[in-house]
Coordinates of C-alpha atoms in Angstrom, one line a residue:
M1 CA 0.1 -0.1 0.1
A2 CA 1.3 3.6 -1.0
A3 CA 1.6 6.1 1.5
S4 CA -0.2 9.4 1.4
R5 CA 1.7 12.2 0.1
L6 CA -0.7 14.6 2.4
P7 CA 0.7 15.4 5.9
P8 CA -1.3 13.7 8.7
A9 CA -2.9 17.3 9.6
A10 CA -4.0 18.1 6.2
L11 CA -7.6 19.3 6.0
S12 CA -10.4 17.6 4.0
L13 CA -12.0 19.3 1.2
K14 CA -14.9 20.6 3.6
Q15 CA -12.9 21.7 6.2
F16 CA -10.8 23.8 3.8
L17 CA -13.9 25.5 2.6
Q18 CA -15.2 25.8 5.8
R19 CA -11.8 27.9 6.7
Q20 CA -12.2 29.7 3.7
K21 CA -15.4 31.0 4.7
V22 CA -14.4 32.2 8.1
L23 CA -11.3 33.8 6.7
C24 CA -13.4 35.8 4.2
L25 CA -16.1 36.3 7.0
Y26 CA -13.6 37.6 9.3
R27 CA -11.8 39.8 6.4
T28 CA -15.1 41.4 5.2
L29 CA -16.0 42.4 9.1
L30 CA -12.5 44.0 9.4
R31 CA -13.2 45.8 6.3
T32 CA -16.6 47.0 7.2
I33 CA -15.2 48.0 10.5
R34 CA -12.9 50.4 9.0
L35 CA -15.6 52.1 7.7
V36 CA -17.2 53.3 11.1
P37 CA -16.7 57.1 11.3
N38 CA -16.0 57.3 15.3
E39 CA -12.5 56.1 16.2
A40 CA -13.3 55.1 19.5
D41 CA -16.2 52.8 18.0
R42 CA -14.1 51.3 15.4
Q43 CA -11.4 50.5 17.7
Y44 CA -14.3 48.6 20.4
L45 CA -15.5 46.8 16.8
T46 CA -12.3 45.6 15.6
S47 CA -11.0 44.3 19.6
W48 CA -14.6 42.9 19.7
A49 CA -14.0 41.2 16.2
R50 CA -10.3 39.6 16.8
D51 CA -11.5 38.2 20.3
E52 CA -14.5 36.8 19.4
F53 CA -12.6 34.7 16.5
K54 CA -9.7 34.0 18.7
R55 CA -12.3 32.6 21.4
N56 CA -13.7 30.3 18.8
S57 CA -10.7 29.2 17.1
G58 CA -10.4 26.0 19.0
A59 CA -14.2 24.9 17.5
K60 CA -14.1 21.6 15.8
E61 CA -17.6 20.5 15.1
E62 CA -18.7 21.2 11.6
D63 CA -22.2 22.3 12.6
T64 CA -21.0 24.7 15.4
I65 CA -19.0 26.3 12.8
R66 CA -21.6 26.7 10.5
M67 CA -23.7 28.3 13.3
M68 CA -21.2 30.6 14.2
V69 CA -20.4 31.5 10.5
S70 CA -24.1 32.6 10.1
Q71 CA -24.3 34.5 13.2
G72 CA -21.5 36.3 12.2
N73 CA -23.1 37.2 8.6
L74 CA -26.2 38.6 10.6
H75 CA -23.7 40.5 12.5
L76 CA -22.4 41.8 9.4
Q77 CA -25.3 42.5 7.7
E78 CA -26.6 44.5 10.7
L79 CA -23.3 46.8 10.8
Q80 CA -23.2 47.1 6.9
R81 CA -27.2 48.3 7.1
T82 CA -26.4 50.6 10.4
L83 CA -23.9 52.2 8.4
Q84 CA -25.7 52.8 5.4
L85 CA -28.6 54.3 7.6
A86 CA -25.9 56.8 9.1
K87 CA -24.7 57.9 5.7
S88 CA -28.3 58.7 4.7

């Protein structure tokens, strides 16, 4: 039997795709936070986002991660709506 070329810690395709969704959400959230006009609010939101992602970085269950990504997307949409209303 031939040995696998992948290292033992390689991610499965599902895990890889899920990781990409999490990273995309994180980047989009930080980019959106940069649009907040108030410096104090911007710093608070940035530290909140970083802390939340660090706190949940140990999650391994796919369902748990999927739920957290959907909650993060809701937070992102709420922030985007708030910024849109502030511009109006």
